[in-house]
Amino acid sequence: MIAPRLQFHWLKAGHCSHPECVAMRGGRWQSVMFPALCGLIVHPVRGNILFDTGYSQHFLAATQAFPERLYRWTTPMTLAPEEVLTQQLAQLGIRAGDINYVVISHVHGDHIAGLRDFPNARLIISRAEYDSAASMSRLGGLMHGYLPALLPPDFADRLVFVEDAASLGLPAELAALGSGFDLFGDASLIAIPLPGHSRGQIGVSFKGDDDRRIFLVGDACWSMDALMGNQLPTWFASRIFSNVRQYQQTFTGLRQIAAIPGGAMLLPSHCQQSWAGFRNECRT
Ligand SMILES: [Zn+2]
């Protein structure tokens, strides 16, 4: 059986700003933009699937009061009207109610801020990530970038756990990470554990309609420059991680995957270069 090829759009739903040296060892003091990227994946049978949601206005509501306001101060966010995800989907002819699934890479606020905008979506998450978030106190969650106010009220009723899907050995170009989960039972969309940044972070991989393998890696690395240059995050940025040693193992696996000539295209969630590069490639 040949796995269906999936259509893909790589979208930017806002950004935050940081001194580069806070996120990356050897980085500059200069403030740089970290885009909040998310994917629209279209499956021929399962329909419209989002990988994360980026920022939304809900982030401002959730960080209005203290102590949550500290989150907004630490990572000041900008969301231009044309970057609101529901607006971008409308431009593609897709209504919010037409999103059937949202894959949640992990529960940091800049990845789940738009969840409330997609009332019909089943929400795919790892059990490890869900359990980890559910066990956090208000302050503990905040320290790890998690804002429970961003979750829709019926969050628990709409969950689908990746661990309930069949386990799948990864194709050769991703084999450095072992195995994944076959989300739809047709090998089209594979969820791959990427622990360390958060306890249960997942990425997804699929073949696009040009037959190229794409791998959305969430926050397993900040940028392709950091990955290729073997530049791990700073001590300061690592404070929000669940496990620094696991992060390094995941990072090493990604470096092996990135080194394969003609292999998977890795797309980190905050990588400005790969966002611009992907869009330019799609235009030609
Ligand atoms: Zn994160």
PDB file of C-alpha atoms and ligand atoms in Angstrom:
ATOM      1  CA  MET A   1       0.000   0.000   0.000  1.00  0.00           C
ATOM      2  CA  ILE A   2       1.363   3.414  -0.937  1.00  0.00           C
ATOM      3  CA  ALA A   3       0.616   6.036   1.699  1.00  0.00           C
ATOM      4  CA  PRO A   4      -1.496   8.932   0.417  1.00  0.00           C
ATOM      5  CA  ARG A   5       0.404  12.148  -0.360  1.00  0.00           C
ATOM      6  CA  LEU A   6      -0.772  15.157   1.630  1.00  0.00           C
ATOM      7  CA  GLN A   7      -1.115  18.800   0.651  1.00  0.00           C
ATOM      8  CA  PHE A   8       0.740  21.181   2.903  1.00  0.00           C
ATOM      9  CA  HIS A   9       0.785  24.885   3.731  1.00  0.00           C
ATOM     10  CA  TRP A  10       3.311  26.323   6.201  1.00  0.00           C
ATOM     11  CA  LEU A  11       1.737  29.335   7.879  1.00  0.00           C
ATOM     12  CA  LYS A  12       2.921  32.018  10.294  1.00  0.00           C
ATOM     13  CA  ALA A  13       0.490  33.007  13.036  1.00  0.00           C
ATOM     14  CA  GLY A  14       2.321  35.872  14.724  1.00  0.00           C
ATOM     15  CA  HIS A  15       5.761  36.073  16.239  1.00  0.00           C
ATOM     16  CA  CYS A  16       7.561  36.978  19.434  1.00  0.00           C
ATOM     17  CA  SER A  17      10.830  38.822  19.924  1.00  0.00           C
ATOM     18  CA  HIS A  18      13.865  37.881  21.999  1.00  0.00           C
ATOM     19  CA  PRO A  19      17.526  38.716  22.173  1.00  0.00           C
ATOM     20  CA  GLU A  20      19.063  35.970  20.010  1.00  0.00           C
ATOM     21  CA  CYS A  21      21.632  35.115  22.684  1.00  0.00           C
ATOM     22  CA  VAL A  22      18.867  34.078  25.095  1.00  0.00           C
ATOM     23  CA  ALA A  23      17.760  31.271  22.782  1.00  0.00           C
ATOM     24  CA  MET A  24      21.036  30.242  21.177  1.00  0.00           C
ATOM     25  CA  ARG A  25      24.571  29.903  22.486  1.00  0.00           C
ATOM     26  CA  GLY A  26      26.844  32.308  20.659  1.00  0.00           C
ATOM     27  CA  GLY A  27      23.837  34.353  19.502  1.00  0.00           C
ATOM     28  CA  ARG A  28      23.769  38.159  19.329  1.00  0.00           C
ATOM     29  CA  TRP A  29      22.263  40.540  21.887  1.00  0.00           C
ATOM     30  CA  GLN A  30      20.184  41.954  19.063  1.00  0.00           C
ATOM     31  CA  SER A  31      16.453  41.269  19.304  1.00  0.00           C
ATOM     32  CA  VAL A  32      15.322  38.825  16.648  1.00  0.00           C
ATOM     33  CA  MET A  33      11.911  37.622  15.497  1.00  0.00           C
ATOM     34  CA  PHE A  34      10.811  34.103  16.338  1.00  0.00           C
ATOM     35  CA  PRO A  35       7.853  33.298  14.057  1.00  0.00           C
ATOM     36  CA  ALA A  36       5.074  31.094  15.446  1.00  0.00           C
ATOM     37  CA  LEU A  37       4.673  28.617  12.577  1.00  0.00           C
ATOM     38  CA  CYS A  38       1.933  26.093  12.102  1.00  0.00           C
ATOM     39  CA  GLY A  39       0.983  23.669   9.352  1.00  0.00           C
ATOM     40  CA  LEU A  40      -2.187  23.056   7.387  1.00  0.00           C
ATOM     41  CA  ILE A  41      -2.138  19.481   6.134  1.00  0.00           C
ATOM     42  CA  VAL A  42      -4.882  18.228   3.829  1.00  0.00           C
ATOM     43  CA  HIS A  43      -5.549  14.488   3.776  1.00  0.00           C
ATOM     44  CA  PRO A  44      -7.642  13.128   0.875  1.00  0.00           C
ATOM     45  CA  VAL A  45     -10.027  11.332   3.279  1.00  0.00           C
ATOM     46  CA  ARG A  46      -9.482  12.856   6.734  1.00  0.00           C
ATOM     47  CA  GLY A  47      -9.708  16.430   5.493  1.00  0.00           C
ATOM     48  CA  ASN A  48      -8.098  19.487   7.064  1.00  0.00           C
ATOM     49  CA  ILE A  49      -5.560  18.969   9.815  1.00  0.00           C
ATOM     50  CA  LEU A  50      -3.596  21.642  11.663  1.00  0.00           C
ATOM     51  CA  PHE A  51      -0.215  21.108  13.242  1.00  0.00           C
ATOM     52  CA  ASP A  52      -0.335  23.624  16.122  1.00  0.00           C
ATOM     53  CA  THR A  53      -2.101  26.979  15.907  1.00  0.00           C
ATOM     54  CA  GLY A  54       0.544  29.613  16.674  1.00  0.00           C
ATOM     55  CA  TYR A  55      -0.578  32.776  18.471  1.00  0.00           C
ATOM     56  CA  SER A  56      -4.101  34.181  18.611  1.00  0.00           C
ATOM     57  CA  GLN A  57      -5.926  36.954  20.474  1.00  0.00           C
ATOM     58  CA  HIS A  58      -6.718  34.378  23.140  1.00  0.00           C
ATOM     59  CA  PHE A  59      -3.070  34.646  24.208  1.00  0.00           C
ATOM     60  CA  LEU A  60      -3.649  38.279  25.201  1.00  0.00           C
ATOM     61  CA  ALA A  61      -6.734  37.360  27.244  1.00  0.00           C
ATOM     62  CA  ALA A  62      -4.888  34.500  28.949  1.00  0.00           C
ATOM     63  CA  THR A  63      -1.952  36.744  29.898  1.00  0.00           C
ATOM     64  CA  GLN A  64      -3.963  39.771  31.004  1.00  0.00           C
ATOM     65  CA  ALA A  65      -3.656  39.166  34.750  1.00  0.00           C
ATOM     66  CA  PHE A  66      -0.682  38.434  36.979  1.00  0.00           C
ATOM     67  CA  PRO A  67       1.203  36.206  37.249  1.00  0.00           C
ATOM     68  CA  GLU A  68       0.380  35.105  33.661  1.00  0.00           C
ATOM     69  CA  ARG A  69       1.252  38.601  32.403  1.00  0.00           C
ATOM     70  CA  LEU A  70       4.918  37.739  33.003  1.00  0.00           C
ATOM     71  CA  TYR A  71       4.678  35.337  30.035  1.00  0.00           C
ATOM     72  CA  ARG A  72       3.676  38.212  27.755  1.00  0.00           C
ATOM     73  CA  TRP A  73       6.513  40.361  29.077  1.00  0.00           C
ATOM     74  CA  THR A  74       9.144  37.661  28.655  1.00  0.00           C
ATOM     75  CA  THR A  75       8.108  36.839  25.093  1.00  0.00           C
ATOM     76  CA  PRO A  76       6.313  39.911  23.702  1.00  0.00           C
ATOM     77  CA  MET A  77       4.103  38.767  20.855  1.00  0.00           C
ATOM     78  CA  THR A  78       2.869  40.474  17.703  1.00  0.00           C
ATOM     79  CA  LEU A  79      -0.069  39.250  15.649  1.00  0.00           C
ATOM     80  CA  ALA A  80      -0.876  41.265  12.533  1.00  0.00           C
ATOM     81  CA  PRO A  81      -4.535  41.031  11.416  1.00  0.00           C
ATOM     82  CA  GLU A  82      -3.553  39.222   8.219  1.00  0.00           C
ATOM     83  CA  GLU A  83      -1.637  36.639  10.244  1.00  0.00           C
ATOM     84  CA  VAL A  84      -4.621  35.548  12.323  1.00  0.00           C
ATOM     85  CA  LEU A  85      -4.840  31.846  11.477  1.00  0.00           C
ATOM     86  CA  THR A  86      -8.592  31.767  10.850  1.00  0.00           C
ATOM     87  CA  GLN A  87      -8.131  34.654   8.374  1.00  0.00           C
ATOM     88  CA  GLN A  88      -5.384  32.820   6.544  1.00  0.00           C
ATOM     89  CA  LEU A  89      -7.499  29.678   6.359  1.00  0.00           C
ATOM     90  CA  ALA A  90     -10.418  31.733   5.016  1.00  0.00           C
ATOM     91  CA  GLN A  91      -8.104  32.948   2.247  1.00  0.00           C
ATOM     92  CA  LEU A  92      -7.586  29.285   1.380  1.00  0.00           C
ATOM     93  CA  GLY A  93     -11.359  28.710   1.366  1.00  0.00           C
ATOM     94  CA  ILE A  94     -11.396  26.856   4.703  1.00  0.00           C
ATOM     95  CA  ARG A  95     -13.741  27.790   7.547  1.00  0.00           C
ATOM     96  CA  ALA A  96     -12.701  27.235  11.165  1.00  0.00           C
ATOM     97  CA  GLY A  97     -15.434  24.606  11.485  1.00  0.00           C
ATOM     98  CA  ASP A  98     -13.856  22.664   8.604  1.00  0.00           C
ATOM     99  CA  ILE A  99     -10.738  21.824  10.599  1.00  0.00           C
ATOM    100  CA  ASN A 100     -11.193  18.178  11.575  1.00  0.00           C
ATOM    101  CA  TYR A 101      -8.019  17.668  13.632  1.00  0.00           C
ATOM    102  CA  VAL A 102      -5.396  19.725  15.412  1.00  0.00           C
ATOM    103  CA  VAL A 103      -2.155  17.936  16.212  1.00  0.00           C
ATOM    104  CA  ILE A 104      -0.741  19.577  19.342  1.00  0.00           C
ATOM    105  CA  SER A 105       3.048  19.324  19.269  1.00  0.00           C
ATOM    106  CA  HIS A 106       3.176  20.401  22.912  1.00  0.00           C
ATOM    107  CA  VAL A 107       1.204  22.686  25.208  1.00  0.00           C
ATOM    108  CA  HIS A 108       3.336  25.843  25.220  1.00  0.00           C
ATOM    109  CA  GLY A 109       1.181  28.935  24.771  1.00  0.00           C
ATOM    110  CA  ASP A 110       2.619  29.923  21.396  1.00  0.00           C
ATOM    111  CA  HIS A 111       1.523  26.549  19.969  1.00  0.00           C
ATOM    112  CA  ILE A 112      -1.984  26.191  21.377  1.00  0.00           C
ATOM    113  CA  ALA A 113      -3.245  29.789  21.582  1.00  0.00           C
ATOM    114  CA  GLY A 114      -5.717  29.252  18.715  1.00  0.00           C
ATOM    115  CA  LEU A 115      -7.257  25.961  19.901  1.00  0.00           C
ATOM    116  CA  ARG A 116     -10.499  27.657  20.963  1.00  0.00           C
ATOM    117  CA  ASP A 117     -11.090  28.776  17.373  1.00  0.00           C
ATOM    118  CA  PHE A 118     -11.614  25.250  15.997  1.00  0.00           C
ATOM    119  CA  PRO A 119     -14.739  23.827  17.651  1.00  0.00           C
ATOM    120  CA  ASN A 120     -15.096  20.701  15.501  1.00  0.00           C
ATOM    121  CA  ALA A 121     -11.503  19.502  15.646  1.00  0.00           C
ATOM    122  CA  ARG A 122     -10.403  16.355  17.407  1.00  0.00           C
ATOM    123  CA  LEU A 123      -7.269  17.247  19.362  1.00  0.00           C
ATOM    124  CA  ILE A 124      -4.338  14.879  18.906  1.00  0.00           C
ATOM    125  CA  ILE A 125      -1.716  14.948  21.669  1.00  0.00           C
ATOM    126  CA  SER A 126       0.645  12.522  23.366  1.00  0.00           C
ATOM    127  CA  ARG A 127      -0.554  11.061  26.631  1.00  0.00           C
ATOM    128  CA  ALA A 128       2.781  12.034  28.190  1.00  0.00           C
ATOM    129  CA  GLU A 129       2.203  15.680  27.275  1.00  0.00           C
ATOM    130  CA  TYR A 130      -1.382  15.657  28.488  1.00  0.00           C
ATOM    131  CA  ASP A 131      -0.477  14.020  31.813  1.00  0.00           C
ATOM    132  CA  SER A 132       2.433  16.398  32.301  1.00  0.00           C
ATOM    133  CA  ALA A 133       0.252  19.478  31.691  1.00  0.00           C
ATOM    134  CA  ALA A 134      -2.554  18.150  33.886  1.00  0.00           C
ATOM    135  CA  SER A 135      -0.144  17.664  36.805  1.00  0.00           C
ATOM    136  CA  MET A 136       1.200  21.232  36.772  1.00  0.00           C
ATOM    137  CA  SER A 137       0.184  23.885  39.285  1.00  0.00           C
ATOM    138  CA  ARG A 138      -0.775  27.354  38.028  1.00  0.00           C
ATOM    139  CA  LEU A 139       2.709  28.728  38.741  1.00  0.00           C
ATOM    140  CA  GLY A 140       4.514  25.548  37.690  1.00  0.00           C
ATOM    141  CA  GLY A 141       2.631  25.598  34.382  1.00  0.00           C
ATOM    142  CA  LEU A 142       3.472  29.247  33.839  1.00  0.00           C
ATOM    143  CA  MET A 143       7.166  28.566  34.486  1.00  0.00           C
ATOM    144  CA  HIS A 144       6.982  25.947  31.715  1.00  0.00           C
ATOM    145  CA  GLY A 145       5.090  28.120  29.234  1.00  0.00           C
ATOM    146  CA  TYR A 146       1.701  26.451  29.765  1.00  0.00           C
ATOM    147  CA  LEU A 147      -1.505  28.517  30.065  1.00  0.00           C
ATOM    148  CA  PRO A 148      -4.539  26.294  30.803  1.00  0.00           C
ATOM    149  CA  ALA A 149      -6.888  29.202  29.939  1.00  0.00           C
ATOM    150  CA  LEU A 150      -6.021  28.594  26.279  1.00  0.00           C
ATOM    151  CA  LEU A 151      -7.693  25.188  26.292  1.00  0.00           C
ATOM    152  CA  PRO A 152     -11.293  24.977  25.036  1.00  0.00           C
ATOM    153  CA  PRO A 153     -13.810  24.039  27.747  1.00  0.00           C
ATOM    154  CA  ASP A 154     -14.486  20.652  26.106  1.00  0.00           C
ATOM    155  CA  PHE A 155     -10.778  19.901  25.642  1.00  0.00           C
ATOM    156  CA  ALA A 156     -10.910  16.565  27.482  1.00  0.00           C
ATOM    157  CA  ASP A 157     -13.866  15.313  25.393  1.00  0.00           C
ATOM    158  CA  ARG A 158     -12.112  15.919  22.077  1.00  0.00           C
ATOM    159  CA  LEU A 159      -8.750  14.324  22.837  1.00  0.00           C
ATOM    160  CA  VAL A 160      -7.119  11.615  20.751  1.00  0.00           C
ATOM    161  CA  PHE A 161      -3.934  10.160  22.211  1.00  0.00           C
ATOM    162  CA  VAL A 162      -1.169   9.321  19.748  1.00  0.00           C
ATOM    163  CA  GLU A 163      -0.178   6.290  21.812  1.00  0.00           C
ATOM    164  CA  ASP A 164      -3.537   4.686  20.897  1.00  0.00           C
ATOM    165  CA  ALA A 165      -2.516   4.631  17.220  1.00  0.00           C
ATOM    166  CA  ALA A 166      -0.489   1.705  15.854  1.00  0.00           C
ATOM    167  CA  SER A 167       3.261   1.897  16.350  1.00  0.00           C
ATOM    168  CA  LEU A 168       5.217   2.162  13.110  1.00  0.00           C
ATOM    169  CA  GLY A 169       8.926   1.675  12.305  1.00  0.00           C
ATOM    170  CA  LEU A 170      10.131   4.908  10.770  1.00  0.00           C
ATOM    171  CA  PRO A 171      11.223   5.103   7.121  1.00  0.00           C
ATOM    172  CA  ALA A 172      14.984   5.023   6.507  1.00  0.00           C
ATOM    173  CA  GLU A 173      15.366   8.800   6.305  1.00  0.00           C
ATOM    174  CA  LEU A 174      13.900   9.176   9.826  1.00  0.00           C
ATOM    175  CA  ALA A 175      15.216   5.945  11.357  1.00  0.00           C
ATOM    176  CA  ALA A 176      17.517   7.792  13.789  1.00  0.00           C
ATOM    177  CA  LEU A 177      14.431   8.459  15.916  1.00  0.00           C
ATOM    178  CA  GLY A 178      13.298   4.814  16.107  1.00  0.00           C
ATOM    179  CA  SER A 179       9.551   4.476  15.764  1.00  0.00           C
ATOM    180  CA  GLY A 180       6.434   6.589  15.547  1.00  0.00           C
ATOM    181  CA  PHE A 181       2.646   6.302  15.509  1.00  0.00           C
ATOM    182  CA  ASP A 182       0.545   5.832  12.381  1.00  0.00           C
ATOM    183  CA  LEU A 183      -2.168   8.389  13.158  1.00  0.00           C
ATOM    184  CA  PHE A 184      -4.671   7.398  10.452  1.00  0.00           C
ATOM    185  CA  GLY A 185      -3.682   3.769   9.854  1.00  0.00           C
ATOM    186  CA  ASP A 186      -2.526   4.469   6.286  1.00  0.00           C
ATOM    187  CA  ALA A 187       1.086   5.507   7.016  1.00  0.00           C
ATOM    188  CA  SER A 188       0.315   8.985   5.634  1.00  0.00           C
ATOM    189  CA  LEU A 189       0.792  10.993   8.833  1.00  0.00           C
ATOM    190  CA  ILE A 190       3.297   9.731  11.380  1.00  0.00           C
ATOM    191  CA  ALA A 191       3.560  11.211  14.866  1.00  0.00           C
ATOM    192  CA  ILE A 192       7.103  11.024  16.245  1.00  0.00           C
ATOM    193  CA  PRO A 193       8.025  11.563  19.911  1.00  0.00           C
ATOM    194  CA  LEU A 194      10.525  14.422  20.378  1.00  0.00           C
ATOM    195  CA  PRO A 195      10.880  14.594  24.171  1.00  0.00           C
ATOM    196  CA  GLY A 196      13.048  16.972  26.146  1.00  0.00           C
ATOM    197  CA  HIS A 197      11.755  20.413  25.257  1.00  0.00           C
ATOM    198  CA  SER A 198       8.571  19.271  26.947  1.00  0.00           C
ATOM    199  CA  ARG A 199       7.883  15.821  28.340  1.00  0.00           C
ATOM    200  CA  GLY A 200       5.633  14.582  25.549  1.00  0.00           C
ATOM    201  CA  GLN A 201       6.414  16.773  22.544  1.00  0.00           C
ATOM    202  CA  ILE A 202       5.619  15.191  19.162  1.00  0.00           C
ATOM    203  CA  GLY A 203       6.436  16.109  15.583  1.00  0.00           C
ATOM    204  CA  VAL A 204       4.709  14.798  12.470  1.00  0.00           C
ATOM    205  CA  SER A 205       6.078  13.551   9.183  1.00  0.00           C
ATOM    206  CA  PHE A 206       4.362  12.937   5.858  1.00  0.00           C
ATOM    207  CA  LYS A 207       5.031  12.972   2.136  1.00  0.00           C
ATOM    208  CA  GLY A 208       3.853  16.096   0.373  1.00  0.00           C
ATOM    209  CA  ASP A 209       2.132  16.025  -2.991  1.00  0.00           C
ATOM    210  CA  ASP A 210       5.546  16.535  -4.672  1.00  0.00           C
ATOM    211  CA  ASP A 211       6.643  13.266  -2.992  1.00  0.00           C
ATOM    212  CA  ARG A 212       9.092  15.057  -0.699  1.00  0.00           C
ATOM    213  CA  ARG A 213       9.164  13.940   2.925  1.00  0.00           C
ATOM    214  CA  ILE A 214       8.438  16.744   5.371  1.00  0.00           C
ATOM    215  CA  PHE A 215       9.077  16.588   9.094  1.00  0.00           C
ATOM    216  CA  LEU A 216       7.539  19.242  11.351  1.00  0.00           C
ATOM    217  CA  VAL A 217       9.752  19.167  14.440  1.00  0.00           C
ATOM    218  CA  GLY A 218       8.096  21.693  16.765  1.00  0.00           C
ATOM    219  CA  ASP A 219      10.559  23.120  19.276  1.00  0.00           C
ATOM    220  CA  ALA A 220      13.000  20.186  19.170  1.00  0.00           C
ATOM    221  CA  CYS A 221      15.402  22.786  17.751  1.00  0.00           C
ATOM    222  CA  TRP A 222      14.905  26.544  17.434  1.00  0.00           C
ATOM    223  CA  SER A 223      16.263  26.838  13.921  1.00  0.00           C
ATOM    224  CA  MET A 224      18.037  24.884  11.202  1.00  0.00           C
ATOM    225  CA  ASP A 225      21.083  27.128  11.696  1.00  0.00           C
ATOM    226  CA  ALA A 226      21.240  26.084  15.336  1.00  0.00           C
ATOM    227  CA  LEU A 227      20.808  22.417  14.387  1.00  0.00           C
ATOM    228  CA  MET A 228      23.379  22.367  11.601  1.00  0.00           C
ATOM    229  CA  GLY A 229      25.819  24.428  13.706  1.00  0.00           C
ATOM    230  CA  ASN A 230      25.274  22.072  16.676  1.00  0.00           C
ATOM    231  CA  GLN A 231      24.345  25.093  18.808  1.00  0.00           C
ATOM    232  CA  LEU A 232      22.290  23.958  21.762  1.00  0.00           C
ATOM    233  CA  PRO A 233      20.029  26.443  23.560  1.00  0.00           C
ATOM    234  CA  THR A 234      21.469  28.494  26.402  1.00  0.00           C
ATOM    235  CA  TRP A 235      21.172  27.577  30.064  1.00  0.00           C
ATOM    236  CA  PHE A 236      18.559  30.319  30.426  1.00  0.00           C
ATOM    237  CA  ALA A 237      16.359  29.073  27.567  1.00  0.00           C
ATOM    238  CA  SER A 238      16.696  25.492  28.830  1.00  0.00           C
ATOM    239  CA  ARG A 239      14.935  26.432  32.102  1.00  0.00           C
ATOM    240  CA  ILE A 240      11.554  25.800  30.491  1.00  0.00           C
ATOM    241  CA  PHE A 241      12.630  22.358  29.193  1.00  0.00           C
ATOM    242  CA  SER A 242      11.324  19.238  30.877  1.00  0.00           C
ATOM    243  CA  ASN A 243      14.622  17.341  30.508  1.00  0.00           C
ATOM    244  CA  VAL A 244      17.824  18.793  29.059  1.00  0.00           C
ATOM    245  CA  ARG A 245      19.479  15.393  28.498  1.00  0.00           C
ATOM    246  CA  GLN A 246      16.459  14.140  26.535  1.00  0.00           C
ATOM    247  CA  TYR A 247      16.483  17.376  24.542  1.00  0.00           C
ATOM    248  CA  GLN A 248      20.103  16.709  23.578  1.00  0.00           C
ATOM    249  CA  GLN A 249      19.296  13.115  22.530  1.00  0.00           C
ATOM    250  CA  THR A 250      16.406  14.317  20.377  1.00  0.00           C
ATOM    251  CA  PHE A 251      18.629  17.077  18.952  1.00  0.00           C
ATOM    252  CA  THR A 252      21.313  14.505  18.054  1.00  0.00           C
ATOM    253  CA  GLY A 253      18.708  12.347  16.278  1.00  0.00           C
ATOM    254  CA  LEU A 254      17.552  15.352  14.261  1.00  0.00           C
ATOM    255  CA  ARG A 255      21.136  16.159  13.295  1.00  0.00           C
ATOM    256  CA  GLN A 256      21.536  12.615  11.917  1.00  0.00           C
ATOM    257  CA  ILE A 257      18.312  12.992   9.929  1.00  0.00           C
ATOM    258  CA  ALA A 258      19.320  16.430   8.600  1.00  0.00           C
ATOM    259  CA  ALA A 259      22.682  15.027   7.432  1.00  0.00           C
ATOM    260  CA  ILE A 260      21.089  12.554   4.976  1.00  0.00           C
ATOM    261  CA  PRO A 261      21.457  13.949   1.431  1.00  0.00           C
ATOM    262  CA  GLY A 262      18.043  14.398  -0.184  1.00  0.00           C
ATOM    263  CA  GLY A 263      16.388  13.296   3.060  1.00  0.00           C
ATOM    264  CA  ALA A 264      13.477  14.778   4.961  1.00  0.00           C
ATOM    265  CA  MET A 265      12.880  18.521   4.986  1.00  0.00           C
ATOM    266  CA  LEU A 266      12.911  19.545   8.650  1.00  0.00           C
ATOM    267  CA  LEU A 267      10.717  22.478   9.603  1.00  0.00           C
ATOM    268  CA  PRO A 268      11.194  23.823  13.164  1.00  0.00           C
ATOM    269  CA  SER A 269       8.308  25.905  14.526  1.00  0.00           C
ATOM    270  CA  HIS A 270      10.319  29.088  15.093  1.00  0.00           C
ATOM    271  CA  CYS A 271      12.843  28.992  12.253  1.00  0.00           C
ATOM    272  CA  GLN A 272      12.723  32.179  10.227  1.00  0.00           C
ATOM    273  CA  GLN A 273      15.071  30.895   7.520  1.00  0.00           C
ATOM    274  CA  SER A 274      13.166  27.675   6.826  1.00  0.00           C
ATOM    275  CA  TRP A 275       9.854  29.534   6.789  1.00  0.00           C
ATOM    276  CA  ALA A 276      11.111  32.012   4.185  1.00  0.00           C
ATOM    277  CA  GLY A 277      12.905  29.243   2.281  1.00  0.00           C
ATOM    278  CA  PHE A 278       9.870  26.977   2.157  1.00  0.00           C
ATOM    279  CA  ARG A 279       7.600  29.749   0.916  1.00  0.00           C
ATOM    280  CA  ASN A 280      10.068  30.761  -1.784  1.00  0.00           C
ATOM    281  CA  GLU A 281      10.464  27.163  -2.890  1.00  0.00           C
ATOM    282  CA  CYS A 282       6.689  26.802  -3.196  1.00  0.00           C
ATOM    283  CA  ARG A 283       6.388  29.926  -5.337  1.00  0.00           C
ATOM    284  CA  THR A 284       8.767  28.694  -8.037  1.00  0.00           C
TER     285      THR A 284
HETATM  286 ZN    ZN B   1       7.843  25.233  23.204  1.00  0.00          ZN
END
